[in-house]
Each structure stands twice: as C-alpha cells, then as structure tokens.
Short mmCIF file of N, CA, C and O in Angstrom, two decimals:
data_model
loop_
_atom_site.label_atom_id
_atom_site.label_comp_id
_atom_site.label_asym_id
_atom_site.label_seq_id
_atom_site.Cartn_x
_atom_site.Cartn_y
_atom_site.Cartn_z
N UNK Z 572 18.70 -12.44 10.94
CA UNK Z 572 17.71 -11.65 10.24
C UNK Z 572 17.95 -10.17 10.48
O UNK Z 572 18.19 -9.75 11.60
N UNK Z 573 17.85 -9.38 9.42
CA UNK Z 573 17.91 -7.94 9.65
C UNK Z 573 16.50 -7.42 9.85
O UNK Z 573 15.53 -8.15 9.77
N UNK Z 574 16.36 -6.12 10.10
CA UNK Z 574 15.06 -5.55 10.43
C UNK Z 574 14.04 -5.67 9.30
O UNK Z 574 12.85 -5.61 9.53
N UNK Z 575 14.50 -5.82 8.07
CA UNK Z 575 13.58 -5.86 6.94
C UNK Z 575 13.37 -7.28 6.43
O UNK Z 575 12.85 -7.48 5.36
N UNK Z 576 13.80 -8.26 7.19
CA UNK Z 576 13.60 -9.64 6.80
C UNK Z 576 12.44 -10.24 7.58
O UNK Z 576 12.21 -9.86 8.72
N UNK Z 577 11.73 -11.17 6.97
CA UNK Z 577 10.63 -11.79 7.71
C UNK Z 577 11.16 -12.59 8.90
O UNK Z 577 12.20 -13.21 8.82
N UNK Z 578 10.44 -12.51 9.98
CA UNK Z 578 10.79 -13.29 11.17
C UNK Z 578 10.51 -14.77 10.90
O UNK Z 578 11.28 -15.63 11.26
N UNK Z 579 9.42 -15.02 10.23
CA UNK Z 579 9.04 -16.41 9.98
C UNK Z 579 8.18 -16.45 8.73
O UNK Z 579 7.32 -15.59 8.52
N UNK Z 580 8.40 -17.40 7.91
CA UNK Z 580 7.57 -17.61 6.72
C UNK Z 580 6.95 -18.99 6.85
O UNK Z 580 7.64 -19.96 7.11
N UNK Z 581 5.64 -19.07 6.67
CA UNK Z 581 4.98 -20.36 6.62
C UNK Z 581 4.78 -20.71 5.15
O UNK Z 581 3.97 -20.08 4.47
N UNK Z 582 5.52 -21.66 4.63
CA UNK Z 582 5.51 -21.93 3.19
C UNK Z 582 4.25 -22.62 2.67
O UNK Z 582 4.09 -22.76 1.48
N UNK Z 583 3.39 -23.08 3.54
CA UNK Z 583 2.19 -23.75 3.06
C UNK Z 583 1.21 -22.75 2.47
O UNK Z 583 1.45 -21.57 2.47
N UNK Z 584 0.12 -23.25 1.96
CA UNK Z 584 -0.92 -22.40 1.42
C UNK Z 584 -1.98 -22.23 2.50
O UNK Z 584 -2.46 -23.21 3.02
N UNK Z 585 -2.40 -21.07 2.92
CA UNK Z 585 -1.99 -19.76 2.42
C UNK Z 585 -0.60 -19.36 2.91
O UNK Z 585 -0.13 -19.83 3.94
N UNK Z 586 0.06 -18.48 2.15
CA UNK Z 586 1.38 -17.99 2.52
C UNK Z 586 1.23 -16.89 3.55
O UNK Z 586 0.48 -15.94 3.36
N UNK Z 587 1.96 -17.02 4.65
CA UNK Z 587 1.89 -16.05 5.74
C UNK Z 587 3.29 -15.56 6.06
O UNK Z 587 4.23 -16.34 6.09
N UNK Z 588 3.43 -14.26 6.30
CA UNK Z 588 4.70 -13.68 6.73
C UNK Z 588 4.51 -13.10 8.12
O UNK Z 588 3.50 -12.47 8.40
N UNK Z 589 5.53 -13.27 8.96
CA UNK Z 589 5.51 -12.71 10.31
C UNK Z 589 6.73 -11.81 10.46
O UNK Z 589 7.84 -12.23 10.18
N UNK Z 590 6.52 -10.57 10.90
CA UNK Z 590 7.59 -9.59 11.04
C UNK Z 590 7.63 -9.01 12.44
O UNK Z 590 6.61 -8.88 13.09
N UNK Z 591 8.83 -8.63 12.86
CA UNK Z 591 9.02 -7.81 14.05
C UNK Z 591 9.38 -6.41 13.59
O UNK Z 591 9.87 -6.22 12.50
N UNK Z 592 9.19 -5.42 14.45
CA UNK Z 592 9.55 -4.06 14.09
C UNK Z 592 8.35 -3.32 13.55
O UNK Z 592 7.21 -3.71 13.76
N UNK Z 593 8.62 -2.25 12.83
CA UNK Z 593 7.52 -1.42 12.32
C UNK Z 593 7.31 -1.67 10.84
O UNK Z 593 8.23 -2.01 10.11
N UNK Z 594 6.08 -1.45 10.40
CA UNK Z 594 5.76 -1.56 8.99
C UNK Z 594 6.61 -0.60 8.17
O UNK Z 594 7.00 -0.89 7.04
N UNK Z 595 6.96 0.53 8.75
CA UNK Z 595 7.76 1.54 8.05
C UNK Z 595 9.07 0.96 7.55
O UNK Z 595 9.51 1.25 6.44
N UNK Z 596 9.71 0.14 8.36
CA UNK Z 596 10.98 -0.47 7.97
C UNK Z 596 10.81 -1.31 6.71
O UNK Z 596 11.66 -1.29 5.81
N UNK Z 597 9.75 -2.05 6.64
CA UNK Z 597 9.55 -2.95 5.51
C UNK Z 597 9.18 -2.19 4.25
O UNK Z 597 9.60 -2.55 3.16
N UNK Z 598 8.44 -1.11 4.40
CA UNK Z 598 8.09 -0.29 3.24
C UNK Z 598 9.31 0.41 2.68
O UNK Z 598 9.49 0.49 1.46
N UNK Z 599 10.18 0.92 3.54
CA UNK Z 599 11.39 1.60 3.08
C UNK Z 599 12.29 0.64 2.31
O UNK Z 599 13.01 1.04 1.41
N UNK Z 600 12.29 -0.62 2.69
CA UNK Z 600 13.18 -1.60 2.09
C UNK Z 600 12.51 -2.46 1.02
O UNK Z 600 13.09 -3.41 0.53
N UNK Z 601 11.27 -2.14 0.68
CA UNK Z 601 10.52 -2.88 -0.33
C UNK Z 601 10.50 -4.38 -0.07
O UNK Z 601 10.56 -5.19 -0.98
N UNK Z 602 10.40 -4.75 1.19
CA UNK Z 602 10.46 -6.16 1.57
C UNK Z 602 9.40 -6.99 0.86
O UNK Z 602 9.66 -8.10 0.43
N UNK Z 603 8.19 -6.47 0.72
CA UNK Z 603 7.10 -7.28 0.19
C UNK Z 603 7.21 -7.55 -1.30
O UNK Z 603 6.60 -8.45 -1.82
N UNK Z 604 8.01 -6.75 -2.02
CA UNK Z 604 8.09 -6.93 -3.47
C UNK Z 604 8.84 -8.20 -3.85
O UNK Z 604 8.81 -8.60 -5.00
N UNK Z 605 9.48 -8.85 -2.90
CA UNK Z 605 10.23 -10.06 -3.21
C UNK Z 605 9.35 -11.31 -3.24
O UNK Z 605 9.82 -12.38 -3.60
N UNK Z 606 8.08 -11.17 -2.89
CA UNK Z 606 7.18 -12.31 -2.83
C UNK Z 606 6.20 -12.27 -3.98
O UNK Z 606 5.66 -11.23 -4.31
N UNK Z 607 5.95 -13.41 -4.59
CA UNK Z 607 5.02 -13.49 -5.70
C UNK Z 607 3.59 -13.34 -5.21
O UNK Z 607 2.77 -12.70 -5.82
N UNK Z 608 3.30 -13.92 -4.08
CA UNK Z 608 1.94 -13.88 -3.54
C UNK Z 608 1.99 -14.00 -2.03
O UNK Z 608 2.75 -14.78 -1.49
N UNK Z 609 1.19 -13.18 -1.38
CA UNK Z 609 1.06 -13.27 0.07
C UNK Z 609 -0.41 -13.30 0.42
O UNK Z 609 -1.19 -12.52 -0.11
N UNK Z 610 -0.78 -14.19 1.30
CA UNK Z 610 -2.16 -14.24 1.75
C UNK Z 610 -2.36 -13.47 3.04
O UNK Z 610 -3.40 -12.88 3.25
N UNK Z 611 -1.37 -13.50 3.92
CA UNK Z 611 -1.48 -12.81 5.19
C UNK Z 611 -0.12 -12.27 5.61
O UNK Z 611 0.89 -12.92 5.44
N UNK Z 612 -0.11 -11.05 6.16
CA UNK Z 612 1.08 -10.45 6.74
C UNK Z 612 0.76 -10.12 8.19
O UNK Z 612 -0.26 -9.50 8.48
N UNK Z 613 1.64 -10.55 9.07
CA UNK Z 613 1.49 -10.28 10.49
C UNK Z 613 2.70 -9.49 10.97
O UNK Z 613 3.80 -9.71 10.52
N UNK Z 614 2.46 -8.57 11.88
CA UNK Z 614 3.56 -7.79 12.46
C UNK Z 614 3.34 -7.69 13.96
O UNK Z 614 2.20 -7.69 14.43
N UNK Z 615 4.45 -7.68 14.71
CA UNK Z 615 4.35 -7.58 16.17
C UNK Z 615 3.72 -6.25 16.55
O UNK Z 615 4.11 -5.21 16.05
N UNK Z 616 2.76 -6.29 17.45
CA UNK Z 616 2.15 -5.04 17.94
C UNK Z 616 2.74 -4.68 19.30
O UNK Z 616 3.64 -5.35 19.81
N UNK Z 617 2.23 -3.63 19.90
CA UNK Z 617 2.77 -3.14 21.18
C UNK Z 617 2.52 -4.11 22.34
O UNK Z 617 3.15 -4.02 23.38
N UNK Z 618 1.61 -5.06 22.14
CA UNK Z 618 1.34 -6.07 23.17
C UNK Z 618 2.18 -7.32 22.97
O UNK Z 618 1.93 -8.36 23.57
N UNK Z 619 3.19 -7.23 22.08
CA UNK Z 619 4.06 -8.37 21.76
C UNK Z 619 3.28 -9.56 21.23
O UNK Z 619 3.59 -10.71 21.54
N UNK Z 620 2.27 -9.27 20.45
CA UNK Z 620 1.51 -10.32 19.78
C UNK Z 620 1.53 -10.03 18.29
O UNK Z 620 1.63 -8.88 17.86
N UNK Z 621 1.40 -11.05 17.49
CA UNK Z 621 1.32 -10.84 16.05
C UNK Z 621 -0.08 -10.38 15.68
O UNK Z 621 -1.08 -10.93 16.13
N UNK Z 622 -0.14 -9.36 14.85
CA UNK Z 622 -1.41 -8.75 14.45
C UNK Z 622 -1.48 -8.74 12.92
O UNK Z 622 -0.52 -8.39 12.24
N UNK Z 623 -2.62 -9.12 12.39
CA UNK Z 623 -2.83 -9.12 10.94
C UNK Z 623 -2.79 -7.69 10.43
O UNK Z 623 -3.43 -6.81 10.97
N UNK Z 624 -2.03 -7.45 9.37
CA UNK Z 624 -1.91 -6.12 8.78
C UNK Z 624 -3.03 -5.92 7.77
O UNK Z 624 -3.14 -6.65 6.79
N UNK Z 625 -3.88 -4.92 8.02
CA UNK Z 625 -4.95 -4.57 7.08
C UNK Z 625 -4.89 -3.10 6.70
O UNK Z 625 -5.61 -2.66 5.81
N UNK Z 626 -4.05 -2.34 7.37
CA UNK Z 626 -3.92 -0.90 7.11
C UNK Z 626 -2.45 -0.52 7.13
O UNK Z 626 -1.70 -0.98 7.98
N UNK Z 627 -2.04 0.31 6.17
CA UNK Z 627 -0.66 0.75 6.10
C UNK Z 627 -0.63 2.27 5.99
O UNK Z 627 -1.32 2.85 5.14
N UNK Z 628 0.16 2.90 6.84
CA UNK Z 628 0.42 4.33 6.74
C UNK Z 628 1.87 4.45 6.27
O UNK Z 628 2.80 4.08 6.99
N UNK Z 629 2.05 4.93 5.05
CA UNK Z 629 3.38 5.03 4.47
C UNK Z 629 4.15 6.12 5.21
O UNK Z 629 3.63 7.23 5.41
N UNK Z 630 5.39 5.85 5.66
CA UNK Z 630 6.15 6.84 6.41
C UNK Z 630 6.47 8.09 5.59
O UNK Z 630 6.55 8.04 4.36
N UNK Z 631 6.66 9.20 6.28
CA UNK Z 631 6.88 10.49 5.63
C UNK Z 631 8.12 10.52 4.74
O UNK Z 631 8.18 11.31 3.81
N UNK Z 632 9.12 9.72 5.03
CA UNK Z 632 10.34 9.78 4.24
C UNK Z 632 10.31 8.89 3.00
O UNK Z 632 11.26 8.86 2.22
N UNK Z 633 9.22 8.19 2.78
CA UNK Z 633 9.06 7.39 1.55
C UNK Z 633 8.35 8.27 0.53
O UNK Z 633 7.21 8.64 0.71
N UNK Z 634 9.05 8.60 -0.55
CA UNK Z 634 8.48 9.50 -1.57
C UNK Z 634 8.08 8.76 -2.84
O UNK Z 634 7.39 9.31 -3.68
N UNK Z 635 8.54 7.52 -2.98
CA UNK Z 635 8.20 6.71 -4.16
C UNK Z 635 7.61 5.39 -3.68
O UNK Z 635 8.22 4.68 -2.88
N UNK Z 636 6.42 5.07 -4.17
CA UNK Z 636 5.82 3.76 -3.91
C UNK Z 636 6.36 2.85 -5.00
O UNK Z 636 6.03 3.00 -6.17
N UNK Z 637 7.20 1.93 -4.62
CA UNK Z 637 7.98 1.14 -5.57
C UNK Z 637 7.15 0.10 -6.33
O UNK Z 637 6.04 -0.26 -5.93
N UNK Z 638 7.75 -0.39 -7.39
CA UNK Z 638 7.14 -1.40 -8.26
C UNK Z 638 6.62 -2.56 -7.43
O UNK Z 638 7.33 -3.11 -6.58
N UNK Z 639 5.36 -2.91 -7.65
CA UNK Z 639 4.72 -4.09 -7.05
C UNK Z 639 4.66 -4.09 -5.53
O UNK Z 639 4.47 -5.14 -4.93
N UNK Z 640 4.76 -2.93 -4.88
CA UNK Z 640 4.89 -2.91 -3.43
C UNK Z 640 3.73 -3.61 -2.72
O UNK Z 640 3.92 -4.41 -1.82
N UNK Z 641 2.49 -3.32 -3.09
CA UNK Z 641 1.34 -3.92 -2.42
C UNK Z 641 0.60 -4.92 -3.30
O UNK Z 641 -0.40 -5.48 -2.87
N UNK Z 642 1.04 -5.15 -4.48
CA UNK Z 642 0.28 -5.92 -5.45
C UNK Z 642 -0.03 -7.33 -4.98
O UNK Z 642 -1.01 -7.94 -5.37
N UNK Z 643 0.76 -7.85 -4.15
CA UNK Z 643 0.63 -9.23 -3.75
C UNK Z 643 -0.23 -9.45 -2.52
O UNK Z 643 -0.43 -10.56 -2.11
N UNK Z 644 -0.72 -8.36 -1.96
CA UNK Z 644 -1.40 -8.49 -0.67
C UNK Z 644 -2.82 -7.96 -0.75
O UNK Z 644 -3.05 -6.76 -0.76
N UNK Z 645 -3.78 -8.86 -0.77
CA UNK Z 645 -5.17 -8.49 -1.01
C UNK Z 645 -5.97 -8.17 0.25
O UNK Z 645 -7.10 -7.74 0.16
N UNK Z 646 -5.39 -8.35 1.44
CA UNK Z 646 -6.15 -8.09 2.67
C UNK Z 646 -6.09 -6.64 3.13
O UNK Z 646 -6.69 -6.29 4.14
N UNK Z 647 -5.39 -5.80 2.40
CA UNK Z 647 -5.34 -4.39 2.79
C UNK Z 647 -6.71 -3.76 2.66
O UNK Z 647 -7.41 -3.94 1.67
N UNK Z 648 -7.09 -3.01 3.67
CA UNK Z 648 -8.35 -2.27 3.66
C UNK Z 648 -8.10 -0.78 3.43
O UNK Z 648 -8.95 -0.08 2.91
N UNK Z 649 -6.90 -0.32 3.86
CA UNK Z 649 -6.61 1.11 3.72
C UNK Z 649 -5.10 1.32 3.62
O UNK Z 649 -4.33 0.71 4.35
N UNK Z 650 -4.71 2.22 2.68
CA UNK Z 650 -3.33 2.68 2.57
C UNK Z 650 -3.36 4.20 2.62
O UNK Z 650 -4.15 4.83 1.92
N UNK Z 651 -2.51 4.77 3.47
CA UNK Z 651 -2.44 6.22 3.61
C UNK Z 651 -1.09 6.70 3.08
O UNK Z 651 -0.04 6.24 3.55
N UNK Z 652 -1.15 7.61 2.11
CA UNK Z 652 0.05 8.23 1.55
C UNK Z 652 0.12 9.67 2.03
O UNK Z 652 -0.85 10.42 1.92
N UNK Z 653 1.26 10.08 2.55
CA UNK Z 653 1.44 11.44 3.05
C UNK Z 653 1.60 12.41 1.88
O UNK Z 653 1.68 12.01 0.71
N UNK Z 654 1.70 13.68 2.19
CA UNK Z 654 1.74 14.72 1.15
C UNK Z 654 3.04 14.75 0.36
O UNK Z 654 3.12 15.38 -0.69
N UNK Z 655 4.09 14.05 0.81
CA UNK Z 655 5.38 14.08 0.12
C UNK Z 655 5.56 12.99 -0.92
O UNK Z 655 6.59 12.94 -1.60
N UNK Z 656 4.59 12.09 -1.07
CA UNK Z 656 4.71 11.04 -2.08
C UNK Z 656 4.69 11.70 -3.46
O UNK Z 656 3.81 12.49 -3.77
N UNK Z 657 5.69 11.38 -4.26
CA UNK Z 657 5.84 12.00 -5.57
C UNK Z 657 5.54 11.07 -6.73
O UNK Z 657 5.22 11.52 -7.82
N UNK Z 658 5.67 9.76 -6.50
CA UNK Z 658 5.54 8.82 -7.62
C UNK Z 658 5.02 7.47 -7.12
O UNK Z 658 5.41 7.00 -6.06
N UNK Z 659 4.14 6.86 -7.93
CA UNK Z 659 3.63 5.52 -7.66
C UNK Z 659 3.97 4.69 -8.89
O UNK Z 659 3.49 4.96 -9.99
N UNK Z 660 4.79 3.67 -8.69
CA UNK Z 660 5.33 2.91 -9.82
C UNK Z 660 4.44 1.74 -10.24
O UNK Z 660 3.44 1.43 -9.59
N UNK Z 661 4.86 1.10 -11.29
CA UNK Z 661 4.14 0.00 -11.93
C UNK Z 661 3.75 -1.10 -10.95
O UNK Z 661 4.55 -1.55 -10.14
N UNK Z 662 2.49 -1.53 -11.02
CA UNK Z 662 2.01 -2.66 -10.24
C UNK Z 662 1.90 -2.41 -8.74
O UNK Z 662 1.60 -3.34 -8.00
N UNK Z 663 2.11 -1.18 -8.29
CA UNK Z 663 2.14 -0.91 -6.84
C UNK Z 663 0.86 -1.36 -6.14
O UNK Z 663 0.90 -1.85 -5.02
N UNK Z 664 -0.29 -1.21 -6.80
CA UNK Z 664 -1.57 -1.59 -6.20
C UNK Z 664 -2.32 -2.62 -7.04
O UNK Z 664 -3.54 -2.69 -6.99
N UNK Z 665 -1.59 -3.40 -7.79
CA UNK Z 665 -2.20 -4.40 -8.66
C UNK Z 665 -2.99 -5.41 -7.83
O UNK Z 665 -2.53 -5.87 -6.79
N UNK Z 666 -4.19 -5.72 -8.28
CA UNK Z 666 -5.05 -6.72 -7.65
C UNK Z 666 -5.48 -6.37 -6.23
O UNK Z 666 -5.82 -7.25 -5.46
N UNK Z 667 -5.45 -5.11 -5.89
CA UNK Z 667 -5.85 -4.68 -4.55
C UNK Z 667 -7.20 -3.96 -4.62
O UNK Z 667 -7.52 -3.31 -5.61
N UNK Z 668 -7.95 -4.10 -3.56
CA UNK Z 668 -9.22 -3.39 -3.41
C UNK Z 668 -9.25 -2.80 -2.01
O UNK Z 668 -9.55 -3.49 -1.05
N UNK Z 669 -8.89 -1.53 -1.90
CA UNK Z 669 -8.84 -0.88 -0.60
C UNK Z 669 -9.10 0.60 -0.78
O UNK Z 669 -9.23 1.09 -1.90
N UNK Z 670 -9.18 1.31 0.32
CA UNK Z 670 -9.29 2.76 0.28
C UNK Z 670 -7.88 3.34 0.28
O UNK Z 670 -7.06 2.99 1.14
N UNK Z 671 -7.61 4.20 -0.69
CA UNK Z 671 -6.33 4.89 -0.77
C UNK Z 671 -6.55 6.34 -0.38
O UNK Z 671 -7.35 7.03 -1.00
N UNK Z 672 -5.87 6.76 0.67
CA UNK Z 672 -5.96 8.14 1.12
C UNK Z 672 -4.64 8.80 0.78
O UNK Z 672 -3.59 8.36 1.25
N UNK Z 673 -4.70 9.83 -0.05
CA UNK Z 673 -3.49 10.50 -0.51
C UNK Z 673 -3.57 11.97 -0.13
O UNK Z 673 -4.45 12.68 -0.61
N UNK Z 674 -2.66 12.42 0.73
CA UNK Z 674 -2.68 13.79 1.22
C UNK Z 674 -1.93 14.78 0.32
O UNK Z 674 -1.90 15.96 0.62
N UNK Z 675 -1.35 14.31 -0.77
CA UNK Z 675 -0.63 15.21 -1.68
C UNK Z 675 -1.61 16.15 -2.37
O UNK Z 675 -2.61 15.71 -2.93
N UNK Z 676 -1.31 17.44 -2.34
CA UNK Z 676 -2.15 18.43 -3.02
C UNK Z 676 -2.04 18.23 -4.54
O UNK Z 676 -3.05 18.19 -5.24
N UNK Z 677 -0.81 18.11 -5.03
CA UNK Z 677 -0.57 17.82 -6.45
C UNK Z 677 -0.54 16.30 -6.61
O UNK Z 677 0.14 15.61 -5.85
N UNK Z 678 -1.27 15.77 -7.58
CA UNK Z 678 -1.27 14.31 -7.76
C UNK Z 678 0.13 13.78 -8.04
O UNK Z 678 0.84 14.31 -8.90
N UNK Z 679 0.56 12.75 -7.30
CA UNK Z 679 1.85 12.12 -7.61
C UNK Z 679 1.82 11.53 -9.02
O UNK Z 679 0.75 11.18 -9.54
N UNK Z 680 2.98 11.39 -9.62
CA UNK Z 680 3.08 10.71 -10.92
C UNK Z 680 2.62 9.28 -10.70
O UNK Z 680 3.10 8.60 -9.79
N UNK Z 681 1.68 8.84 -11.51
CA UNK Z 681 1.09 7.51 -11.37
C UNK Z 681 1.37 6.70 -12.62
O UNK Z 681 0.97 7.09 -13.73
N UNK Z 682 2.04 5.58 -12.46
CA UNK Z 682 2.31 4.69 -13.59
C UNK Z 682 0.99 4.21 -14.19
O UNK Z 682 0.02 3.94 -13.46
N UNK Z 683 0.95 4.10 -15.49
CA UNK Z 683 -0.27 3.66 -16.18
C UNK Z 683 -0.71 2.27 -15.74
O UNK Z 683 -1.89 1.94 -15.78
N UNK Z 684 0.23 1.46 -15.31
CA UNK Z 684 -0.11 0.10 -14.89
C UNK Z 684 0.10 -0.11 -13.39
O UNK Z 684 0.45 -1.18 -12.94
N UNK Z 685 -0.15 0.92 -12.60
CA UNK Z 685 -0.05 0.78 -11.14
C UNK Z 685 -1.13 -0.16 -10.62
O UNK Z 685 -0.94 -0.85 -9.62
N UNK Z 686 -2.27 -0.20 -11.30
CA UNK Z 686 -3.36 -1.10 -10.93
C UNK Z 686 -4.26 -1.29 -12.15
O UNK Z 686 -4.22 -0.50 -13.09
N UNK Z 687 -5.06 -2.32 -12.12
CA UNK Z 687 -6.11 -2.51 -13.13
C UNK Z 687 -7.47 -2.31 -12.51
O UNK Z 687 -8.48 -2.36 -13.18
N UNK Z 688 -7.51 -2.12 -11.20
CA UNK Z 688 -8.78 -2.05 -10.47
C UNK Z 688 -9.27 -0.61 -10.34
O UNK Z 688 -9.48 -0.11 -9.25
N UNK Z 689 -9.48 0.05 -11.44
CA UNK Z 689 -9.87 1.45 -11.39
C UNK Z 689 -11.26 1.66 -10.80
O UNK Z 689 -11.56 2.71 -10.29
N UNK Z 690 -12.09 0.65 -10.85
CA UNK Z 690 -13.44 0.77 -10.30
C UNK Z 690 -13.53 0.31 -8.86
O UNK Z 690 -14.49 0.60 -8.17
N UNK Z 691 -12.56 -0.45 -8.41
CA UNK Z 691 -12.63 -1.05 -7.08
C UNK Z 691 -11.86 -0.32 -6.01
O UNK Z 691 -11.88 -0.71 -4.85
N UNK Z 692 -11.13 0.73 -6.38
CA UNK Z 692 -10.39 1.51 -5.40
C UNK Z 692 -11.10 2.83 -5.15
O UNK Z 692 -11.49 3.52 -6.09
N UNK Z 693 -11.28 3.16 -3.89
CA UNK Z 693 -11.76 4.48 -3.52
C UNK Z 693 -10.54 5.33 -3.22
O UNK Z 693 -9.72 4.96 -2.38
N UNK Z 694 -10.41 6.45 -3.91
CA UNK Z 694 -9.28 7.35 -3.74
C UNK Z 694 -9.77 8.59 -3.01
O UNK Z 694 -10.68 9.27 -3.49
N UNK Z 695 -9.19 8.87 -1.86
CA UNK Z 695 -9.55 10.05 -1.07
C UNK Z 695 -8.39 11.04 -1.11
O UNK Z 695 -7.24 10.67 -0.81
N UNK Z 696 -8.68 12.27 -1.51
CA UNK Z 696 -7.65 13.31 -1.67
C UNK Z 696 -8.14 14.60 -1.00
O UNK Z 696 -9.34 14.73 -0.70
N UNK Z 697 -7.24 15.56 -0.78
CA UNK Z 697 -7.70 16.84 -0.22
C UNK Z 697 -8.82 17.43 -1.08
O UNK Z 697 -8.79 17.34 -2.31
N UNK Z 698 -9.82 18.00 -0.44
CA UNK Z 698 -11.00 18.48 -1.17
C UNK Z 698 -10.65 19.46 -2.27
O UNK Z 698 -11.25 19.43 -3.35
N UNK Z 699 -9.64 20.31 -2.04
CA UNK Z 699 -9.25 21.28 -3.07
C UNK Z 699 -8.54 20.64 -4.25
O UNK Z 699 -8.31 21.29 -5.28
N UNK Z 700 -8.21 19.34 -4.15
CA UNK Z 700 -7.46 18.66 -5.20
C UNK Z 700 -8.27 17.64 -5.99
O UNK Z 700 -7.74 17.01 -6.91
N UNK Z 701 -9.52 17.45 -5.65
CA UNK Z 701 -10.33 16.42 -6.30
C UNK Z 701 -10.30 16.58 -7.83
O UNK Z 701 -10.04 15.62 -8.56
N UNK Z 702 -10.53 17.78 -8.32
CA UNK Z 702 -10.54 17.99 -9.78
C UNK Z 702 -9.17 17.81 -10.40
O UNK Z 702 -9.06 17.30 -11.52
N UNK Z 703 -8.11 18.17 -9.67
CA UNK Z 703 -6.75 17.94 -10.18
C UNK Z 703 -6.52 16.45 -10.41
O UNK Z 703 -5.97 16.05 -11.44
N UNK Z 704 -6.91 15.64 -9.45
CA UNK Z 704 -6.74 14.19 -9.57
C UNK Z 704 -7.61 13.63 -10.69
O UNK Z 704 -7.16 12.80 -11.47
N UNK Z 705 -8.84 14.09 -10.77
CA UNK Z 705 -9.75 13.58 -11.80
C UNK Z 705 -9.26 13.88 -13.21
O UNK Z 705 -9.61 13.17 -14.15
N UNK Z 706 -8.44 14.92 -13.35
CA UNK Z 706 -7.93 15.31 -14.66
C UNK Z 706 -6.47 14.94 -14.88
O UNK Z 706 -5.95 15.13 -15.98
N UNK Z 707 -5.81 14.42 -13.87
CA UNK Z 707 -4.38 14.10 -13.98
C UNK Z 707 -4.18 12.80 -14.76
O UNK Z 707 -5.01 11.88 -14.72
N UNK Z 708 -3.04 12.74 -15.45
CA UNK Z 708 -2.71 11.56 -16.23
C UNK Z 708 -2.75 10.30 -15.35
O UNK Z 708 -2.18 10.27 -14.27
N UNK Z 709 -3.44 9.31 -15.82
CA UNK Z 709 -3.65 8.00 -15.19
C UNK Z 709 -4.56 8.05 -13.96
O UNK Z 709 -5.28 7.10 -13.71
N UNK Z 710 -4.57 9.11 -13.19
CA UNK Z 710 -5.53 9.23 -12.09
C UNK Z 710 -6.94 9.35 -12.65
O UNK Z 710 -7.91 8.92 -12.01
N UNK Z 711 -7.07 9.92 -13.81
CA UNK Z 711 -8.39 10.14 -14.41
C UNK Z 711 -9.11 8.82 -14.72
O UNK Z 711 -10.31 8.82 -14.95
N UNK Z 712 -8.41 7.71 -14.70
CA UNK Z 712 -9.03 6.40 -14.94
C UNK Z 712 -9.89 5.92 -13.77
O UNK Z 712 -10.75 5.08 -13.94
N UNK Z 713 -9.63 6.45 -12.59
CA UNK Z 713 -10.36 5.99 -11.40
C UNK Z 713 -11.78 6.56 -11.38
O UNK Z 713 -12.00 7.72 -11.62
N UNK Z 714 -12.73 5.70 -11.05
CA UNK Z 714 -14.13 6.10 -10.97
C UNK Z 714 -14.44 6.84 -9.67
O UNK Z 714 -15.36 7.66 -9.65
N UNK Z 715 -13.73 6.53 -8.60
CA UNK Z 715 -14.09 7.04 -7.28
C UNK Z 715 -12.98 7.88 -6.66
O UNK Z 715 -12.22 7.41 -5.82
N UNK Z 716 -12.87 9.13 -7.09
CA UNK Z 716 -11.96 10.08 -6.47
C UNK Z 716 -12.81 11.02 -5.64
O UNK Z 716 -13.64 11.77 -6.16
N UNK Z 717 -12.59 10.97 -4.33
CA UNK Z 717 -13.48 11.65 -3.37
C UNK Z 717 -12.68 12.54 -2.43
O UNK Z 717 -11.49 12.29 -2.20
N UNK Z 718 -13.33 13.55 -1.85
CA UNK Z 718 -12.63 14.40 -0.88
C UNK Z 718 -12.43 13.69 0.45
O UNK Z 718 -13.27 12.91 0.88
N UNK Z 719 -11.30 13.98 1.09
CA UNK Z 719 -11.05 13.48 2.45
C UNK Z 719 -11.99 14.24 3.37
O UNK Z 719 -12.08 15.45 3.32
N UNK Z 720 -12.71 13.54 4.21
CA UNK Z 720 -13.62 14.20 5.16
C UNK Z 720 -12.93 14.48 6.47
O UNK Z 720 -12.14 13.78 6.95
#
C-alpha cells in the first residue's frame, strides 16, 4: 500500500475506509474520489487509534478541490479551505451538509454543479468578502453565506 491507499476496506454495508497517515495525503491524491459511496472514513490519530473523520482542513498546497472529492461522504461536519484555494470542481460537495469555512478573500471559481444543497450548507468567509461571495457566480445560489467570527 502506498500512503494514499486505504489501509483496510470493509466491503459490507456500511462501507468503511481505514487510513494511516494524514488526511492531507489523501486530499492531495484525490483518494476518496475513487469510491462511489462511503459511510465512514477512519484515520489513525496521534494515539495510534482509528478516529472517525468528521472535519477536514484542506492543506495549503491544494489549490483545486477536485471533482467529487467529498461528495460521497456525508458524515463531514466541517471543511476548512485556506486562502489559496482557487477552484472547486463539479460534485465536490454533492450530497453533503456541513459548515464550509473558506478563507479566500476572492471567491474561488465554483462549478455550477459542485453541490445541490444550496440551503443546507453554511458558508463562512472573511467578513470583508461576504458581499463578494453573495454576488459571485454560483456562490450566489447559497442561502447562508456568513462572516467568519
């Protein structure tokens, strides 16, 4: 197994993935986009135990959120995008209901079909950028664009 491969897959229902290493490695390699559906993702924590993933902080060197990256994983509660994210591709947040915190001052390019859940996602952006996001192409579809506190 390489660093971006699952350590263990439980093929029964629900589908569970177990990973070693950091979430950053898997995001850089788009590991999750290869699965049609995931019910649970576990990753080794600092105590050498598997921990359920409910929050993702996208690493600073990831500038594009790839096609379908999180669409298959409904247990996410929060995703944090740093200020260097430039583009969010098709289906990236499809079928997800979580808080999205985006530190980019200028709204990243957002695919029209990045999600269908425009009412179920809370989008938090820098306070000086709230109006930019509310008026930006495809971001304007979201009901809840709020300032980061």
